[in-house]
Coordinates of C-alpha atoms in Angstrom, one line a residue:
X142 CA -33.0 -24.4 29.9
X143 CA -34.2 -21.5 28.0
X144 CA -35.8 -18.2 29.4
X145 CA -39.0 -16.8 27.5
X146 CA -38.5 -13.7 26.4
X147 CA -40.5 -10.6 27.0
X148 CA -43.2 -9.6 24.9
X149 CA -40.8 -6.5 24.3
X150 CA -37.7 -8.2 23.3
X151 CA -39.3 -9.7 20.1
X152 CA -40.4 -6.2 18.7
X153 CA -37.2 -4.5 19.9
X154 CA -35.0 -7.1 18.1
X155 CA -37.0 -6.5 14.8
X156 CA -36.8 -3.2 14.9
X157 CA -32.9 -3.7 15.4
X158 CA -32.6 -6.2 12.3
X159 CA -34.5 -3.5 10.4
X160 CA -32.6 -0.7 11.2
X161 CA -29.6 -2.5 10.1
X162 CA -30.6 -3.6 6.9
X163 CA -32.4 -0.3 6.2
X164 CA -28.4 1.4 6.5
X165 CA -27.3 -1.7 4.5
X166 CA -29.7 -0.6 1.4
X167 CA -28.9 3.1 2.2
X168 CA -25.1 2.4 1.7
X169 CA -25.1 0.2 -1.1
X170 CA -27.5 2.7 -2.8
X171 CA -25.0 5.6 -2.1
X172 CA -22.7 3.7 -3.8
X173 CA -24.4 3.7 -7.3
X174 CA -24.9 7.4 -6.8
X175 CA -22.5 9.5 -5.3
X176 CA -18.6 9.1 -6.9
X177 CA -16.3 8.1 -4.7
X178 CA -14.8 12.0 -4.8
X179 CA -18.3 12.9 -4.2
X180 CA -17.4 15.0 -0.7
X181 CA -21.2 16.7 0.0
X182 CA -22.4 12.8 0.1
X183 CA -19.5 11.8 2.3
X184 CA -20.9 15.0 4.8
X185 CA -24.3 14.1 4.0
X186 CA -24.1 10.4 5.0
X187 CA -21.7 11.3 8.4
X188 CA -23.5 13.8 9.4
X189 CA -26.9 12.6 9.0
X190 CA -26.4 8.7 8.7
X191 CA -26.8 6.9 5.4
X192 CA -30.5 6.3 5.8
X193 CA -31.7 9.8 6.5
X194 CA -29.5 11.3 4.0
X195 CA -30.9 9.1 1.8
X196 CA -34.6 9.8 2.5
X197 CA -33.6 13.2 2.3
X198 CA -32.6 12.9 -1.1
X199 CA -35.6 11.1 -2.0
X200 CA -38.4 13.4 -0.6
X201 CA -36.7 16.8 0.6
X202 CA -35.7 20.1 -1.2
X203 CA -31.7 21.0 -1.7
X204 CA -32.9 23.6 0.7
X205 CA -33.7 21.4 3.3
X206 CA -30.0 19.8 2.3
X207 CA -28.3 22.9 2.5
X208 CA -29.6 23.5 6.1
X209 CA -29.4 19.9 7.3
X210 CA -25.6 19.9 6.8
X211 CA -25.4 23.3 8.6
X212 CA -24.9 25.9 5.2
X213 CA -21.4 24.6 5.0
X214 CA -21.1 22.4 2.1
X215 CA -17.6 21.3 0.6
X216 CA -16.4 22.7 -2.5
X217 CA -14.8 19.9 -5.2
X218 CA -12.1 21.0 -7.1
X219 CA -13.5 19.3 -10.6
X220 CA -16.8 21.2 -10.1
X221 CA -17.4 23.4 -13.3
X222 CA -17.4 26.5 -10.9
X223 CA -17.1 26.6 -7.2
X224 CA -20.4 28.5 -6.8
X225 CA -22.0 29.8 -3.3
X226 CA -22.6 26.4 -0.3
X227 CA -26.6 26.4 -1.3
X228 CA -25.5 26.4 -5.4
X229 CA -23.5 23.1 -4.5
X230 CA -26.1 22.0 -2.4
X231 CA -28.5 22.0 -5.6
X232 CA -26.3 20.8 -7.9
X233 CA -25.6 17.4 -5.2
X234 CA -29.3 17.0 -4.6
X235 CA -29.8 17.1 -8.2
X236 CA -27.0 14.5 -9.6
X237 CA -28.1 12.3 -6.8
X238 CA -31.8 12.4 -7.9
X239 CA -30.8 12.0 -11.5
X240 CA -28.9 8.4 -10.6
X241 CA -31.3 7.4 -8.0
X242 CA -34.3 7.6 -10.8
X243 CA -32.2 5.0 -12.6
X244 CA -31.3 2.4 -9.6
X245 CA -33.5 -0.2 -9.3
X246 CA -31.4 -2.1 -6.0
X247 CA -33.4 -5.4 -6.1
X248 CA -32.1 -6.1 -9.7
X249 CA -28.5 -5.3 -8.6
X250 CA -28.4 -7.2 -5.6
X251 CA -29.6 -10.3 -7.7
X252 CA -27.0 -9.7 -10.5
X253 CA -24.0 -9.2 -7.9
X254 CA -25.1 -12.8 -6.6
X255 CA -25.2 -14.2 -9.9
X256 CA -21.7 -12.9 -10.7
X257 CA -20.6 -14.3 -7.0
X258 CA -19.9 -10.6 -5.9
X259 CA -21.0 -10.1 -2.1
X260 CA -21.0 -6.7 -0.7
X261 CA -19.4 -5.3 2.6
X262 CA -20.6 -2.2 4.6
X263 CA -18.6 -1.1 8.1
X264 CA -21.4 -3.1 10.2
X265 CA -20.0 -6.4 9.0
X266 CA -17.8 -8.6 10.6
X267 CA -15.8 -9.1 7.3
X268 CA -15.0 -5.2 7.2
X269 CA -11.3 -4.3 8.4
X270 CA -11.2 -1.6 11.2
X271 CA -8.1 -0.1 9.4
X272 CA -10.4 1.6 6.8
X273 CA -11.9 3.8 9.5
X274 CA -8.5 5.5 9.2
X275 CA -10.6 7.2 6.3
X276 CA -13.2 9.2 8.8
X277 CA -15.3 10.9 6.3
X278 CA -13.9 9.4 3.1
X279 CA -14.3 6.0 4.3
X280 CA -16.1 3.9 1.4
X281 CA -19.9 3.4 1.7
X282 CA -19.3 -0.1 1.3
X283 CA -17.0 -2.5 -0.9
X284 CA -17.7 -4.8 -3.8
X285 CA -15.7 -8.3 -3.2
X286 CA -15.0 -11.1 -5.4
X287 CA -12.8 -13.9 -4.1
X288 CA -12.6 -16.4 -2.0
X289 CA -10.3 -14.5 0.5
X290 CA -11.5 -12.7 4.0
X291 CA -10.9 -9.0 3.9
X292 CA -10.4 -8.8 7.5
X293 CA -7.8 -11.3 7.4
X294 CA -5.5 -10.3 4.7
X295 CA -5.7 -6.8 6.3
X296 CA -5.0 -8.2 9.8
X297 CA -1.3 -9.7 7.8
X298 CA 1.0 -7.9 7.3
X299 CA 0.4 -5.6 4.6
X300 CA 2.4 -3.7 2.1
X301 CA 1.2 -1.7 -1.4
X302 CA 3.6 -2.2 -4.2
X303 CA 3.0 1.0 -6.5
X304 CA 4.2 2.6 -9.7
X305 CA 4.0 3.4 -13.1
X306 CA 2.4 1.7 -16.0
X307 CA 4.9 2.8 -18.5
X308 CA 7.7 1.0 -16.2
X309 CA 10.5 -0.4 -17.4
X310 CA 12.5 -4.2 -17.2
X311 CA 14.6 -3.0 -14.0
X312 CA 10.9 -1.7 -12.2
X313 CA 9.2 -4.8 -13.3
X314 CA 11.6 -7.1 -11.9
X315 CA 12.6 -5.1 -8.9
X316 CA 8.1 -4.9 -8.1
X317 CA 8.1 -8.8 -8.6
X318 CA 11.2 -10.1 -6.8
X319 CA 10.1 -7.4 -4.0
X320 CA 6.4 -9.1 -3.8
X321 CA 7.8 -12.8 -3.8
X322 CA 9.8 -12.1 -0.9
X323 CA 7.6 -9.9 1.0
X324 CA 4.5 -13.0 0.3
X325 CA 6.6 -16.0 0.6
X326 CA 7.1 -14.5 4.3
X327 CA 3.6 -14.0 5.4
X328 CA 2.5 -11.2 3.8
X329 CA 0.0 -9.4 1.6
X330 CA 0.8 -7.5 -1.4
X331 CA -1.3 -4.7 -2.1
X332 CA -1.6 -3.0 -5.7
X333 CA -4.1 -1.5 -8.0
X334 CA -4.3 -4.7 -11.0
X335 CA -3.3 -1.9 -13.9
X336 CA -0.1 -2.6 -16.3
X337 CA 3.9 -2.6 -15.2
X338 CA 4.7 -2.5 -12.0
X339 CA 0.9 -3.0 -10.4
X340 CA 0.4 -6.2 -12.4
X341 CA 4.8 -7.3 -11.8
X342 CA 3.7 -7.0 -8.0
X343 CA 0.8 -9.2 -8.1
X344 CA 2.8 -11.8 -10.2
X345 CA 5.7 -11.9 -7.5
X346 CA 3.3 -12.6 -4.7
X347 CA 1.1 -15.6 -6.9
X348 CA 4.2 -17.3 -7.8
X349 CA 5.3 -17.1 -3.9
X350 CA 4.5 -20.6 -1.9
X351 CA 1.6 -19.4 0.0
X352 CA 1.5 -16.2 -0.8
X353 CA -1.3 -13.6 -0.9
X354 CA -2.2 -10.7 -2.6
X355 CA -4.9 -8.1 -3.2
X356 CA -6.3 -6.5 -6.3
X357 CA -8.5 -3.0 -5.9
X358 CA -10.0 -1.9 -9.0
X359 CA -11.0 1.4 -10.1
X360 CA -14.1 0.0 -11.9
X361 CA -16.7 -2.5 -11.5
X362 CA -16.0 -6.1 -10.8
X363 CA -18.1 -7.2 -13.8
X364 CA -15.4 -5.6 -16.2
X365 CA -12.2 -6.2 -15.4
X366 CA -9.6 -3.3 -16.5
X367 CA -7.4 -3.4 -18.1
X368 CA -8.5 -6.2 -20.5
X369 CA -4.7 -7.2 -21.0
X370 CA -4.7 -8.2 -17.2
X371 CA -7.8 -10.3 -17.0
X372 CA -6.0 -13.3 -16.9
X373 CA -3.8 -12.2 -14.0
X374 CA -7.1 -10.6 -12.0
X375 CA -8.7 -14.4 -12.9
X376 CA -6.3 -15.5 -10.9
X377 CA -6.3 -12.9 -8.1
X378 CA -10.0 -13.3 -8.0
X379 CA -9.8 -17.9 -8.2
X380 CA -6.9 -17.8 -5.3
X381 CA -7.3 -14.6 -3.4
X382 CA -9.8 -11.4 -3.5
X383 CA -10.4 -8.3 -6.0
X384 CA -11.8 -5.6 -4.4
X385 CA -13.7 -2.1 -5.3
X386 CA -15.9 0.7 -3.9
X387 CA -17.5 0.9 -7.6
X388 CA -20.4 -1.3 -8.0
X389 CA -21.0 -3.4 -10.7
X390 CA -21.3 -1.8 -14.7
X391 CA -19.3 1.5 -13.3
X392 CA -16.4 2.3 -16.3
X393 CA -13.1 2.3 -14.9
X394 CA -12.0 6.8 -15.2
X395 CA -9.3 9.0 -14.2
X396 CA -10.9 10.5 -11.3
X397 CA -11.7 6.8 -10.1
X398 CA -8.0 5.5 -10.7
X399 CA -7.5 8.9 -7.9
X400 CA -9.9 8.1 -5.8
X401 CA -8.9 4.3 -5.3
X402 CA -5.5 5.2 -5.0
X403 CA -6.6 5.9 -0.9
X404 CA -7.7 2.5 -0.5
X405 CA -4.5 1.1 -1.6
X406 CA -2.9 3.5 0.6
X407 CA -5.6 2.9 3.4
X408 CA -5.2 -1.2 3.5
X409 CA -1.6 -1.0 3.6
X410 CA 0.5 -1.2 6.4
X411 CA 3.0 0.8 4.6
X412 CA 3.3 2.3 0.8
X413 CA 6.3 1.3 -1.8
X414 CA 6.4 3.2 -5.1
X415 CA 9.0 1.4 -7.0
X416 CA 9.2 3.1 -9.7
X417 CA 7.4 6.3 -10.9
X418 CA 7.8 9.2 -13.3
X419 CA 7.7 12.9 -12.4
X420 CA 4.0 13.2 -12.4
X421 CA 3.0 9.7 -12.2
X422 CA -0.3 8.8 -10.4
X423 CA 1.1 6.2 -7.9
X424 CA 2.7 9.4 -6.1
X425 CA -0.5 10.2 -5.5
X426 CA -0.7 6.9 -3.1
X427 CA 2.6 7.6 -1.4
X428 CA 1.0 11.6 -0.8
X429 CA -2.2 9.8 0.8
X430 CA -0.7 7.2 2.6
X431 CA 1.4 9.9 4.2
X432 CA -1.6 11.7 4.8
X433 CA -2.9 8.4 7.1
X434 CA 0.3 8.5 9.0
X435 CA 1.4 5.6 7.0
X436 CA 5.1 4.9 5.8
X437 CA 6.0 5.4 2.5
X438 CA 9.0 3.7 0.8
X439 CA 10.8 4.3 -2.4
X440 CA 13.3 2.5 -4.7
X441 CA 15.9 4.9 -6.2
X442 CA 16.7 4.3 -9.9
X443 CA 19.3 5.4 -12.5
X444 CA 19.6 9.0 -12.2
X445 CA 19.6 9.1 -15.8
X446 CA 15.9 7.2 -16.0
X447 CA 13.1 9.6 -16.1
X448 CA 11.2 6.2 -15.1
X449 CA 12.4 6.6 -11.6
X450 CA 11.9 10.3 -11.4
X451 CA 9.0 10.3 -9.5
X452 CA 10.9 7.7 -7.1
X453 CA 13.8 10.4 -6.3
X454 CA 11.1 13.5 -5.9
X455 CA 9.7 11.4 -2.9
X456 CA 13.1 10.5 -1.2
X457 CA 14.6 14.1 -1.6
X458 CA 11.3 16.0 -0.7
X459 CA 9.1 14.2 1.3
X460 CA 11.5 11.8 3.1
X461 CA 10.3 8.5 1.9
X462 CA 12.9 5.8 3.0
X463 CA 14.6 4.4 0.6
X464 CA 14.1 1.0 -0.3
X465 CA 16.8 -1.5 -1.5
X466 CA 15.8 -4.7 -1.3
X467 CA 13.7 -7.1 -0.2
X468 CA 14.4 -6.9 3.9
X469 CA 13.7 -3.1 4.1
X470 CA 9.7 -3.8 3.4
X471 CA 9.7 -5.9 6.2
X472 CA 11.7 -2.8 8.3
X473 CA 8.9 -0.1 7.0
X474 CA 6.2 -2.0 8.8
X475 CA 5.0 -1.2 12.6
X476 CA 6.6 -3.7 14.9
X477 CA 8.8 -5.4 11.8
X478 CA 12.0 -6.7 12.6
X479 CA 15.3 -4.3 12.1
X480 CA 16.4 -4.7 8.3
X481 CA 20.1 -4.4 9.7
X482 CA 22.5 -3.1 6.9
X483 CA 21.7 -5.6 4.3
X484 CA 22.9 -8.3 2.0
X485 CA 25.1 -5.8 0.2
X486 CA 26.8 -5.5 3.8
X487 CA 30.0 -7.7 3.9
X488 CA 32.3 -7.8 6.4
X489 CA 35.8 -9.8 7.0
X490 CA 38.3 -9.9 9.7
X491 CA 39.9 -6.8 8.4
X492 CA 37.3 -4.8 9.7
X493 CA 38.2 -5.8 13.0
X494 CA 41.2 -4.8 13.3
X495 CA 42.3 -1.7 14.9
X496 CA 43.8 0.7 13.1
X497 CA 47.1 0.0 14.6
X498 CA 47.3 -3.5 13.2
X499 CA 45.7 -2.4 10.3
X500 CA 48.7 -0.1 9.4
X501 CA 51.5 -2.6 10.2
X502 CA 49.3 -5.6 8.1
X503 CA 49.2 -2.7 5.1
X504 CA 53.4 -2.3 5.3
X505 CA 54.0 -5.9 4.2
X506 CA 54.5 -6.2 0.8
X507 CA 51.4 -8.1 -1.3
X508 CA 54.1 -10.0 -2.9
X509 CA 57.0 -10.4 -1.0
X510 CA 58.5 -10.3 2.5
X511 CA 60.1 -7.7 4.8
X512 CA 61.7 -7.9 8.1
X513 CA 60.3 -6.6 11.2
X514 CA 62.9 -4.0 11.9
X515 CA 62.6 -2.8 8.1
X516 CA 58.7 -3.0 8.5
X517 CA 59.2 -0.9 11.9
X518 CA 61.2 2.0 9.9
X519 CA 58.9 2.4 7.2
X520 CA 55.4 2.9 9.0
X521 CA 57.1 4.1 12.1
X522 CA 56.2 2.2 15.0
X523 CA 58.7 0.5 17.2
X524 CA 60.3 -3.0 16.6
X525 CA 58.5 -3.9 19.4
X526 CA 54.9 -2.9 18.4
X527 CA 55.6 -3.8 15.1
X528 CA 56.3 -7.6 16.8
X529 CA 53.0 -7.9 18.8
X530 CA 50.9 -6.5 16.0
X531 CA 52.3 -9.1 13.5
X532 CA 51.7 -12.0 16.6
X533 CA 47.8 -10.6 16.2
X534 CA 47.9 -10.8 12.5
X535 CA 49.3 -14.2 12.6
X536 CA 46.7 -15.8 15.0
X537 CA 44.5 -14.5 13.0
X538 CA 45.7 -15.9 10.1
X539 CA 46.8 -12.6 8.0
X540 CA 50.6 -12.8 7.8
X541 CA 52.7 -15.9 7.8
X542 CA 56.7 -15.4 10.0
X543 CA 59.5 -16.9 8.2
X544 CA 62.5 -16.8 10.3
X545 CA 63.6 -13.2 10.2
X546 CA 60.4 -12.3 7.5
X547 CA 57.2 -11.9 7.5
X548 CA 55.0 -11.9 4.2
X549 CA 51.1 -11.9 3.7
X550 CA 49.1 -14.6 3.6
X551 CA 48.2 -16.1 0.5
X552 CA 44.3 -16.5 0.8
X553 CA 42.4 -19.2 1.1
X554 CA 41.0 -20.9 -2.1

């Protein structure tokens, strides 16, 4: 049985459904014009919401700017000149004005459907809450291609696999055997697409049974950069997702490669550079990743390969853990299990021994026998503690009695 509702309700609930697709619009249009660095539209749109900083833009003065966001505007540090707040306030107001004259959202909206490209904003249900971890830096919406859920590879366990693009064989292969693992056991490699070890770690996790991986791109999803990867992002984008902030047609840049480096850093449970050079860019995702309380990982190199650099600056001074192999990603993450002391870790029954029986079982001779009272002399026990340490080291299979002798053990074949 249904209820009629009250001639309020229906109003209300349009008003509602408008509101929300009037911050929809506003997002997506900040998007295509405010850079992702751009920190006066990042105030603007917390501050004020999307849709009144918007309409602000539109029909108010950089005046009216200035004193909306309380005289205090940000200063960016690739701004020509740092200038006074209301100078930057101008200068925002004016490179917003200049893109907005340009965007015509109806035509973009159409082409991103064409090219199967949906868009996310934080009111959807798709949108991770991890992001939020952001605050003011937080995207003003995403650009998704893929059949993969966002919320759901960032709800796995999640890991970003960093580096250099000038890597070498050792990186490569470290970065792919790394993301196999870490994907064939239920998780989600993270990485940035480019050349070396980005594109190695997105290889290891597509040739893992089952496993998943995600791509976030600097530039727009209609061009995918660099060309030499498209045929791994083709893939990322038929079995998984790619992902950007950038809407369509926007060229891949330096600044952008910076920028994107956060969202790497923000949808991973925990950063691994695996191999970097002194002033490499993917320690740039460790430094933010850090910043969001994050852990950061690195995998040590030859000391002698300025490759790995970069991967030795973060260990010695920022105290990232480092990383050996496989089972350590899984140790890095919140509530993983212990990676223990690895597979390098061997130990026999010589290890349990106490050192007591360890110093009689190192008297007898590797190749031949000695008697117990001789054995006794040279180490200096007792011929009596010299006897029950050689009855341990027989049970256990260490030294073998002959009559009067006792030798080693030959081991076992």
């Amino acid at each position: 049985m249904t209820t009629p509702e009250s001639p309020q309700s229906t109003p209300d609930r349009r008003e509602t459904v408008a509101a929300a697709e009037q911050d929809r619009a506003a997002r997506i249009t900040w998007s295509l014009i405010a850079e992702p660095s751009d920190a006066v539209a990042s105030l603007a749109c917390t501050v004020l919401g999307p849709t009144t900083a918007l309409e602000l833009t539109r029909h108010g003065s950089p005046e009216d700017l200035h004193r909306a966001l309380g005289g205090q505007l940000p200063a960016q540090a690739s701004e020509p000149a740092p200038g006074s707040s209301r100078s930057r306030a101008e200068r925002a107001h004016s490179r917003w004005n200049a893109r907005l004259n340009t965007v015509v959202l109806e035509q973009i909206l159409e082409d991103a459907q064409r090219r199967s490209i949906r868009i996310l904003t934080p009111q959807d249900d798709e949108w991770p809450a991890i992001l939020d971890d952001l605050q003011e830096t937080r995207p003003h919406c995403l650009w998704l291609q893929g059949p993969g859920s966002l919320d759901q590879l960032a709800a796995a366990r999640c890991i970003g696999l960093v580096g250099s693009r000038a890597s070498t064989p050792y990186g490569e292969d470290t970065a792919g055997s790394f993301a196999a693992a870490f994907a064939a056991g239920g998780g989600t490699v993270v990485s940035g697409g480019a050349y070396g070890i980005d594109a190695a770690a997105h290889r290891g996790a597509l040739a893992a049974d089952g496993g998943a991986t995600l791509a976030i791109l600097a530039g727009g999803l209609d061009r995918l950069y660099p060309r030499g990867n498209t045929d791994l992002l083709e893939r990322i984008r038929d079995r998984h997702l790619l992902l950007s902030e950038a809407p369509p047609g926007t060229a891949p840049t330096r600044w952008r490669f910076l920028a994107r480096n956060r969202l790497i850093a923000a949808l991973s449970q925990a950063t691994v550079v695996v191999e970097a050079s002194w002033r490499s860019g993917a320690l740039s995702t460790a430094r933010l990743a850090d910043q969001l309380s994050r852990p950061v990982g690195a995998v040590p190199g030859p000391i002698t390969s300025a490759a790995s650099a970069g991967c030795h600056r973060l260990i010695r001074e920022r105290g990232a853990v480092l990383v050996t192999e496989p089972a350590d990603l899984w140790d890095l993450l919140p509530g993983g299990p212990a990676a223990g002391e690895g597979s390098w870790a061997v130990q026999d029954e010589l290890d349990l021994l106490s050192p007591a029986d360890r110093r009689v079982l190192d008297g007898v001779p590797p190749r031949s026998s000695i008697s117990p009272a001789r054995l006794a002399d040279e180490i200096g026990f007792t011929v009596r503690e010299v006897e029950a340490a050689l009855a341990r080291l027989d049970l256990l299979g260490l030294v073998v009695r002959t009559a009067e002798r006792v030798r080693r053990a030959r081991p076992a074949a």
